[in-house]
Short mmCIF file of C-alpha atoms and ligand atoms in Angstrom, two decimals:
data_model
loop_
_atom_site.label_atom_id
_atom_site.label_comp_id
_atom_site.label_asym_id
_atom_site.label_seq_id
_atom_site.Cartn_x
_atom_site.Cartn_y
_atom_site.Cartn_z
CA MET A 26 29.99 1.94 46.41
CA SER A 27 30.48 0.58 42.53
CA MET A 28 27.54 -2.93 42.49
CA ARG A 29 30.31 -4.83 41.58
CA ARG A 30 32.73 -3.70 45.33
CA CYS A 31 29.49 -4.12 47.25
CA ILE A 32 30.18 -7.73 45.76
CA MET A 33 33.39 -9.00 46.34
CA PHE A 34 32.30 -7.58 50.06
CA LEU A 35 29.69 -9.21 50.77
CA GLN A 36 32.58 -12.24 49.04
CA VAL A 37 34.55 -11.48 51.87
CA LEU A 38 31.70 -10.71 54.80
CA CYS A 39 30.29 -14.91 53.94
CA LEU A 40 34.33 -16.00 53.70
CA LEU A 41 34.29 -14.57 56.89
CA LEU A 42 31.14 -16.30 58.06
CA PHE A 43 31.71 -19.87 57.45
CA ALA A 44 35.44 -19.45 58.78
CA VAL A 45 34.69 -18.59 62.27
CA PRO A 46 31.94 -19.50 63.23
CA ARG A 47 30.61 -17.81 66.91
CA GLY A 48 32.21 -19.81 70.20
CA ALA A 49 32.50 -23.23 67.38
CA VAL A 50 35.25 -24.79 65.77
CA ALA A 51 34.50 -24.56 61.71
CA ALA A 52 33.08 -27.70 60.31
CA SER A 53 35.70 -29.48 57.67
CA PRO A 54 35.11 -30.04 54.40
CA GLU A 55 35.30 -33.47 54.96
CA THR A 56 32.68 -33.07 57.65
CA ALA A 57 30.69 -30.24 55.75
CA PHE A 58 30.83 -32.70 52.92
CA ARG A 59 29.07 -35.76 53.93
CA HIS A 60 26.53 -33.57 55.70
CA TRP A 61 25.22 -32.89 51.76
CA LEU A 62 26.07 -36.60 51.22
CA GLU A 63 23.59 -37.70 53.40
CA ASN A 64 20.86 -35.32 53.85
CA VAL A 65 20.53 -33.55 50.97
CA PHE A 66 22.01 -36.21 48.51
CA TRP A 67 21.26 -39.36 49.80
CA PRO A 68 16.72 -38.01 50.11
CA ALA A 69 17.43 -37.12 46.25
CA ALA A 70 19.30 -40.39 45.35
CA HIS A 71 16.78 -43.02 46.72
CA ALA A 72 13.35 -41.22 45.11
CA HIS A 73 15.57 -41.89 42.13
CA GLY A 74 15.50 -45.32 42.66
CA ILE A 75 19.32 -45.78 43.79
CA PRO A 76 19.26 -48.41 46.78
CA ARG A 77 21.30 -47.72 49.65
CA SER A 78 24.52 -50.58 49.21
CA THR A 79 25.42 -48.16 45.92
CA PHE A 80 25.17 -45.49 47.69
CA ASP A 81 27.58 -46.73 50.51
CA ALA A 82 29.59 -48.26 48.05
CA ALA A 83 30.23 -45.37 45.65
CA PHE A 84 31.28 -42.72 48.24
CA ARG A 85 32.95 -45.58 50.63
CA ASN A 86 36.51 -42.84 51.66
CA VAL A 87 35.03 -40.05 49.31
CA GLN A 88 36.36 -37.38 50.10
CA PRO A 89 35.59 -33.64 48.40
CA ASP A 90 38.65 -32.76 46.15
CA LEU A 91 38.41 -28.90 46.52
CA ARG A 92 41.66 -28.15 43.84
CA LEU A 93 38.80 -28.46 41.36
CA PRO A 94 37.76 -25.79 39.19
CA ASP A 95 35.19 -23.48 39.23
CA LEU A 96 33.57 -24.19 43.12
CA GLY A 97 32.52 -22.28 45.12
CA PRO A 98 33.42 -21.81 48.97
CA PRO A 99 32.21 -24.32 50.79
CA GLY A 100 28.62 -25.17 51.63
CA LEU A 101 28.14 -21.73 50.36
CA PRO A 102 25.76 -20.93 48.04
CA SER A 103 27.54 -20.42 44.85
CA VAL A 104 28.45 -16.60 43.83
CA PRO A 105 28.83 -15.17 40.01
CA ARG A 106 31.47 -16.49 38.00
CA LYS A 107 34.11 -13.77 37.79
CA GLN A 108 35.41 -12.77 34.62
CA GLU A 109 37.03 -15.53 32.32
CA GLN A 110 40.89 -13.75 32.73
CA ARG A 111 42.31 -16.53 30.62
CA GLU A 112 44.17 -16.51 27.35
CA PHE A 113 42.18 -17.03 24.73
CA GLY A 114 43.62 -20.08 22.86
CA ALA A 115 43.87 -18.52 19.71
CA PRO A 116 43.43 -21.97 16.63
CA ALA A 117 46.58 -21.75 15.42
CA ARG A 118 47.96 -23.92 18.69
CA TYR A 119 45.11 -26.21 18.22
CA PHE A 120 46.17 -27.75 14.80
CA SER A 121 49.75 -29.02 16.43
CA GLU A 122 50.75 -29.65 12.34
CA ARG A 123 53.48 -32.79 15.08
CA SER A 124 50.80 -33.91 16.60
CA LEU A 125 48.19 -34.34 13.70
CA ARG A 126 50.87 -36.54 12.08
CA THR A 127 52.04 -38.31 14.90
CA LEU A 128 47.87 -39.14 14.93
CA ALA A 129 47.01 -39.10 12.06
CA ALA A 130 50.41 -41.82 11.53
CA GLN A 131 49.36 -43.71 15.04
CA GLY A 132 45.24 -43.62 13.75
CA ARG A 133 46.59 -45.33 10.23
CA VAL A 134 47.91 -48.21 12.23
CA LEU A 135 44.66 -49.08 14.21
CA LEU A 136 42.89 -48.98 11.17
CA LYS A 137 44.49 -51.71 9.91
CA ARG A 138 44.26 -53.53 13.04
CA HIS A 139 40.24 -53.16 14.10
CA ASP A 140 39.72 -53.43 10.38
CA ASP A 141 36.63 -56.02 11.02
CA LEU A 142 35.05 -54.47 13.77
CA LEU A 143 35.66 -50.52 12.45
CA ARG A 144 33.95 -52.06 9.09
CA ARG A 145 30.71 -54.20 11.23
CA ILE A 146 30.82 -50.51 13.59
CA GLU A 147 30.18 -48.61 10.32
CA MET A 148 27.47 -51.77 8.98
CA THR A 149 25.27 -50.88 12.30
CA TRP A 150 24.93 -47.16 11.99
CA GLY A 151 26.98 -46.04 9.41
CA VAL A 152 30.13 -43.73 11.41
CA PRO A 153 33.33 -44.09 8.79
CA ALA A 154 36.27 -46.54 10.68
CA ARG A 155 38.63 -42.16 9.93
CA ILE A 156 35.99 -40.45 11.98
CA VAL A 157 35.11 -42.84 14.94
CA LEU A 158 39.29 -43.49 15.37
CA ALA A 159 40.19 -39.56 15.12
CA ILE A 160 37.41 -39.09 18.11
CA TRP A 161 39.15 -41.27 20.11
CA ALA A 162 42.07 -39.91 19.83
CA ARG A 163 41.00 -36.93 20.34
CA GLU A 164 39.40 -37.48 22.99
CA SER A 165 42.12 -40.43 24.64
CA ASN A 166 44.63 -40.57 22.19
CA TYR A 167 43.69 -44.18 21.13
CA GLY A 168 42.99 -45.09 25.24
CA HIS A 169 47.01 -43.60 26.43
CA ALA A 170 46.00 -41.26 28.43
CA ARG A 171 45.84 -41.48 31.80
CA ILE A 172 41.50 -41.04 33.11
CA PRO A 173 42.32 -42.08 36.99
CA HIS A 174 39.85 -39.91 39.30
CA ASN A 175 37.29 -41.86 41.21
CA VAL A 176 34.29 -40.40 39.33
CA PHE A 177 31.99 -39.94 42.76
CA ARG A 178 34.81 -38.36 44.33
CA ILE A 179 35.17 -35.63 40.62
CA LEU A 180 30.66 -35.39 40.35
CA GLY A 181 30.29 -35.47 44.15
CA THR A 182 32.29 -31.91 45.02
CA GLN A 183 31.22 -30.66 42.29
CA ALA A 184 27.37 -31.46 43.51
CA TRP A 185 28.12 -29.58 46.35
CA THR A 186 29.87 -26.82 46.70
CA GLY A 187 30.55 -26.12 41.99
CA ARG A 188 29.57 -23.14 40.73
CA ARG A 189 26.77 -25.20 38.30
CA LYS A 190 25.52 -27.67 40.60
CA ALA A 191 22.07 -29.01 39.20
CA ARG A 192 23.84 -30.26 35.76
CA PHE A 193 26.24 -31.81 38.34
CA ARG A 194 24.15 -32.81 40.38
CA ARG A 195 22.04 -34.85 37.67
CA GLU A 196 25.18 -36.32 36.75
CA LEU A 197 25.70 -38.06 39.82
CA LEU A 198 22.38 -39.05 40.08
CA ALA A 199 23.45 -40.81 36.20
CA ALA A 200 26.87 -41.66 37.60
CA LEU A 201 25.24 -43.57 40.22
CA LEU A 202 22.77 -45.23 37.92
CA ILE A 203 25.71 -46.49 36.23
CA ALA A 204 26.87 -48.59 39.46
CA ARG A 205 23.77 -49.36 40.15
CA ASP A 206 23.45 -51.32 36.80
CA GLY A 207 26.28 -52.98 38.21
CA HIS A 208 28.21 -52.97 34.41
CA LEU A 209 31.92 -51.91 36.24
CA PRO A 210 32.61 -52.74 40.07
CA VAL A 211 32.31 -49.07 41.38
CA SER A 212 35.86 -48.13 42.00
CA ALA A 213 37.11 -49.01 38.33
CA LEU A 214 34.39 -46.06 37.34
CA LYS A 215 37.21 -44.11 36.11
CA SER A 216 36.95 -40.60 34.98
CA SER A 217 39.09 -37.62 33.78
CA TRP A 218 39.12 -34.31 36.16
CA ALA A 219 35.56 -32.49 34.66
CA GLY A 220 34.27 -36.70 35.29
CA ALA A 221 34.68 -37.59 31.65
CA LEU A 222 34.38 -41.45 32.15
CA GLY A 223 36.39 -43.50 30.14
CA GLN A 224 38.16 -43.68 26.92
CA PRO A 225 36.14 -42.24 24.56
CA GLN A 226 35.09 -39.73 27.52
CA MET A 227 31.56 -39.47 28.11
CA MET A 228 29.69 -37.69 31.10
CA PRO A 229 27.46 -39.34 32.53
CA SER A 230 23.93 -39.04 31.69
CA THR A 231 25.94 -39.56 27.69
CA TYR A 232 26.48 -42.87 29.31
CA LEU A 233 23.24 -43.71 30.18
CA LYS A 234 21.77 -43.07 26.17
CA TRP A 235 24.89 -43.53 24.18
CA ALA A 236 26.92 -46.66 25.05
CA VAL A 237 26.24 -49.84 23.61
CA ASP A 238 27.62 -53.13 24.88
CA PHE A 239 29.06 -54.34 21.22
CA ASP A 240 31.83 -57.27 22.60
CA GLY A 241 28.22 -59.85 24.11
CA ASP A 242 29.65 -59.72 27.18
CA GLY A 243 26.66 -58.14 28.64
CA LYS A 244 28.51 -55.40 30.09
CA ARG A 245 28.94 -52.08 28.36
CA ASP A 246 32.58 -51.05 28.67
CA ILE A 247 33.64 -48.13 27.94
CA TRP A 248 36.91 -48.87 29.98
CA ARG A 249 38.63 -51.51 28.34
CA SER A 250 36.62 -53.08 26.06
CA ILE A 251 37.59 -50.92 22.86
CA PRO A 252 34.45 -52.83 20.53
CA ASP A 253 32.37 -50.75 23.79
CA VAL A 254 34.43 -47.89 22.82
CA LEU A 255 34.04 -47.83 19.19
CA ALA A 256 31.55 -48.08 19.20
CA SER A 257 29.93 -45.52 21.37
CA ILE A 258 31.88 -43.72 19.00
CA ALA A 259 29.80 -45.03 16.41
CA SER A 260 26.10 -44.26 18.59
CA HIS A 261 26.64 -41.38 19.77
CA LEU A 262 26.64 -39.91 15.98
CA ALA A 263 24.55 -41.91 14.51
CA GLY A 264 21.76 -41.32 17.80
CA HIS A 265 23.12 -37.02 16.63
CA GLY A 266 22.18 -37.63 13.06
CA TRP A 267 25.04 -38.69 11.00
CA GLN A 268 23.97 -39.00 8.36
CA ARG A 269 25.62 -42.40 5.51
CA ASN A 270 28.06 -42.05 2.70
CA ARG A 271 28.92 -38.47 3.77
CA ASP A 272 32.25 -36.20 4.20
CA TRP A 273 32.15 -34.21 7.58
CA GLY A 274 34.03 -31.13 5.47
CA PHE A 275 35.44 -29.37 2.30
CA GLU A 276 38.56 -27.04 2.32
CA VAL A 277 37.78 -24.20 0.35
CA ASP A 278 38.70 -20.83 -1.58
CA VAL A 279 36.62 -18.71 -0.69
CA PRO A 280 36.79 -15.40 -3.42
CA ALA A 281 37.76 -11.75 -1.73
CA SER A 282 34.01 -11.41 -3.03
CA VAL A 283 32.64 -13.77 -0.73
CA PRO A 284 31.55 -12.02 3.11
CA CYS A 285 33.01 -14.26 5.11
CA PHE A 286 29.71 -13.56 8.17
CA LEU A 287 27.51 -16.23 5.27
CA GLU A 288 28.78 -18.52 7.80
CA GLY A 289 26.48 -20.35 9.78
CA PRO A 290 24.66 -23.32 9.98
CA ASP A 291 21.11 -21.46 9.42
CA ARG A 292 22.75 -19.83 6.52
CA GLY A 293 23.04 -22.96 4.90
CA ARG A 294 22.97 -22.84 0.78
CA ARG A 295 23.24 -25.30 -2.41
CA LEU A 296 27.03 -26.56 -3.84
CA GLU A 297 25.53 -24.81 -6.74
CA GLU A 298 24.90 -21.84 -5.23
CA TRP A 299 28.37 -21.74 -3.33
CA LEU A 300 30.11 -22.76 -6.00
CA ALA A 301 28.36 -19.77 -8.19
CA MET A 302 29.99 -16.94 -5.84
CA GLY A 303 33.12 -18.52 -6.76
CA ILE A 304 34.07 -21.03 -3.95
CA ARG A 305 36.21 -23.99 -5.29
CA ARG A 306 37.33 -26.78 -3.33
CA ILE A 307 41.60 -26.63 -2.56
CA GLY A 308 43.30 -27.74 -5.90
CA ARG A 309 40.53 -27.30 -7.91
CA ARG A 310 39.38 -30.92 -7.03
CA PRO A 311 35.71 -32.01 -7.74
CA PHE A 312 33.20 -32.04 -4.84
CA PRO A 313 31.33 -35.99 -4.85
CA THR A 314 28.49 -35.35 -7.18
CA SER A 315 26.22 -36.78 -3.94
CA GLU A 316 26.84 -33.46 -2.60
CA ARG A 317 25.32 -31.51 -5.62
CA ASN A 318 21.54 -31.09 -4.87
CA ARG A 319 22.00 -30.76 -1.22
CA ARG A 320 22.95 -28.14 1.10
CA LEU A 321 26.95 -26.62 2.41
CA PHE A 322 27.57 -24.41 6.02
CA LEU A 323 30.50 -22.20 5.08
CA LEU A 324 32.31 -21.74 7.56
CA MET A 325 35.18 -19.89 8.38
CA PRO A 326 37.05 -20.14 12.53
CA ALA A 327 39.40 -18.25 11.74
CA GLY A 328 37.96 -15.89 9.81
CA ARG A 329 39.98 -14.07 7.44
CA TYR A 330 43.44 -15.66 9.58
CA GLY A 331 42.97 -19.35 8.15
CA PRO A 332 41.69 -21.98 5.55
CA ALA A 333 38.27 -21.48 5.12
CA PHE A 334 35.35 -24.92 4.19
CA LEU A 335 32.17 -26.32 2.76
CA VAL A 336 30.39 -28.78 5.19
CA THR A 337 27.83 -31.13 5.45
CA ARG A 338 25.17 -31.67 8.49
CA ASN A 339 28.14 -34.36 9.17
CA PHE A 340 30.15 -31.08 10.85
CA TYR A 341 27.92 -30.02 13.60
CA VAL A 342 26.84 -34.13 14.58
CA LEU A 343 30.51 -33.59 15.24
CA LYS A 344 29.63 -30.60 17.77
CA GLU A 345 27.42 -32.79 19.11
CA TYR A 346 30.21 -34.56 20.98
CA ASN A 347 31.86 -30.99 21.29
CA MET A 348 30.48 -28.36 21.43
CA SER A 349 34.03 -26.27 19.51
CA ASP A 350 34.02 -25.43 15.16
CA LEU A 351 37.39 -26.86 16.24
CA TYR A 352 36.95 -30.15 18.11
CA ALA A 353 35.31 -30.63 15.25
CA LEU A 354 37.49 -30.05 12.61
CA PHE A 355 40.27 -31.40 14.19
CA VAL A 356 38.52 -34.84 14.43
CA GLY A 357 36.80 -34.11 10.40
CA HIS A 358 40.55 -33.53 9.51
CA LEU A 359 42.23 -35.53 11.13
CA GLY A 360 40.01 -38.76 9.72
CA ASP A 361 41.07 -36.95 6.23
CA ARG A 362 44.42 -37.44 7.37
CA ILE A 363 43.68 -41.72 8.83
CA ARG A 364 42.40 -42.96 5.82
CA PHE A 365 42.77 -40.83 2.32
CA GLY A 366 46.28 -39.58 3.74
CA ALA A 367 44.83 -35.57 3.61
CA LEU A 368 47.88 -32.94 3.88
CA PRO A 369 48.41 -30.28 5.92
CA PHE A 370 46.05 -27.27 5.53
CA SER A 371 46.06 -25.31 2.17
CA ARG A 372 46.15 -22.26 4.10
CA PRO A 373 47.86 -21.47 7.59
CA TRP A 374 45.76 -19.85 11.33
CA ARG A 375 47.39 -17.01 11.42
CA GLN A 376 48.71 -15.33 13.98
CA ILE A 377 46.79 -12.58 15.06
CA GLY A 378 48.45 -11.55 18.88
CA HIS A 379 47.90 -11.72 22.47
CA MET A 380 44.16 -11.18 23.44
CA LEU A 381 42.39 -12.54 27.13
CA ARG A 382 39.07 -13.72 26.21
CA SER A 383 37.56 -10.95 28.75
CA ASP A 384 39.15 -8.64 25.78
CA ILE A 385 36.66 -11.43 23.44
CA ALA A 386 33.94 -10.30 26.28
CA ARG A 387 34.10 -6.80 25.50
CA MET A 388 33.76 -6.57 22.61
CA GLN A 389 30.81 -8.88 22.32
CA ARG A 390 28.90 -6.81 24.89
CA ALA A 391 30.19 -4.12 22.03
CA LEU A 392 29.00 -5.88 19.49
CA GLU A 393 25.21 -6.62 21.91
CA ARG A 394 25.31 -2.43 22.48
CA LEU A 395 25.22 -2.23 18.67
CA GLY A 396 21.82 -5.09 18.45
CA HIS A 397 24.15 -8.11 17.14
CA ASP A 398 23.68 -11.61 18.47
CA VAL A 399 27.48 -13.22 19.52
CA GLY A 400 25.93 -16.47 21.35
CA GLY A 401 26.53 -14.39 24.55
CA ALA A 402 29.37 -13.10 26.05
CA ASP A 403 31.75 -15.94 26.86
CA GLY A 404 34.38 -14.45 25.27
CA LEU A 405 34.77 -17.57 22.63
CA PRO A 406 34.32 -16.42 19.15
CA GLY A 407 32.26 -18.37 17.66
CA PHE A 408 30.10 -17.94 15.12
CA ARG A 409 28.12 -16.22 15.67
CA THR A 410 30.88 -13.42 16.98
CA ARG A 411 32.37 -14.03 13.89
CA ARG A 412 29.30 -13.18 11.74
CA SER A 413 28.25 -10.02 13.87
CA LEU A 414 31.96 -8.75 13.25
CA GLY A 415 32.03 -9.24 10.01
CA LEU A 416 29.23 -7.00 9.91
CA TRP A 417 30.27 -3.96 12.22
CA GLN A 418 33.60 -3.70 10.06
CA LYS A 419 31.44 -3.17 6.84
CA ARG A 420 29.37 -1.11 8.64
CA GLN A 421 32.74 0.92 9.78
CA GLY A 422 33.66 0.48 6.31
CA LEU A 423 35.73 -2.08 6.76
CA ARG A 424 37.18 -5.35 4.38
CA PRO A 425 35.31 -8.06 6.91
CA THR A 426 37.65 -9.89 8.62
CA CYS A 427 35.07 -11.84 10.97
CA PHE A 428 38.10 -12.38 13.54
CA PRO A 429 38.83 -10.45 16.46
CA THR A 430 42.38 -9.50 17.28
CA PRO A 431 44.54 -6.61 19.32
CA ARG A 432 43.60 -3.93 16.58
CA LEU A 433 39.91 -5.14 16.15
CA LEU A 434 39.41 -4.77 20.09
CA ARG A 435 41.48 -0.70 20.58
CA ARG A 436 39.22 0.27 17.85
CA PHE A 437 36.07 -0.56 20.05
CA ARG A 438 37.39 0.37 23.00
CA ARG A 439 37.71 4.06 21.28
CA SER A 440 33.67 4.17 19.91
CA1 CA B 270 30.81 -55.41 27.16
#
């Protein structure tokens, strides 16, 4: 029996054993959840200083939500995550011009409306209004997105029977600490289906660390108070090292002589070096003189199939909010459009054809076998995967493009 079949057999066996216990009626998920809450989680919560009254209020009438993603069979040990069969969302889909234009127009209105507040936030944390607004836009459509879920239901289900229990148990404890500290009644602690809180969509542990009270009512209310929402976003970025009076980055032209595999946060060079290699800002605009002696990083999120950038350390601070190059770029770019009326990207994000994340993971594993660092075979082409692909292409005598395509995949299958 192959390893895969063996695992499937064991999974089926587990399910059968769970579903039909000998001589007894199976415990309902609700009963099993309550049993776990009382016998496993309550002792841990108590040890972390959660009062019984907070615990009871948080879980009153809470039932597990078995429709959530990434759950294992209730009450059983986690099984390995299945191979990712989802389609890979190419960068072109991320940057809808219509949505960018709408968000930029709304952002300009809000920039005027909250001018005084945003200035005070920038004075306090050094994070410019345009960046704070762009994150607000991305996370909750400037507070208009519905955030309807009971955070104790979401995190409780994941901590009980999700595939990443340890992480969600920490978040559930953090949510109880928020409830204990009484910022809002427990019924008001609403989250997304992933457990992210309020308009800035912070996980509870992030909230405990970075959320602030900026309207002075003594409560860190990131659900209803716009000053608290915006200041908490700035506090998070400042806490991760946002540098005052500095841009996130600049779109550039990268000549064919500069290989795409020079990108990445560990490959910084001084601006003069990049200029000497022939890189220019688009439209031949000069770089700010303050950047002259500082290190910048090449960023090509779609390899040679899309626009290229020289970014500052601040770009990687944006990635602390969400570990995705595309997310950070969306925020930086939207900010520029809100504040400076910046134009769309000068180069298009080219279509690369239909691929599954499992296809990309297969290429990543092949690269790993050849000794390349792809940052983990997760089916997502981060900068380590992109530049490893580019180096592999170079060794094959191909022009480096540093991005997975169906054509490259076929080549990997043959080799
Ligand atoms: Ca407040």
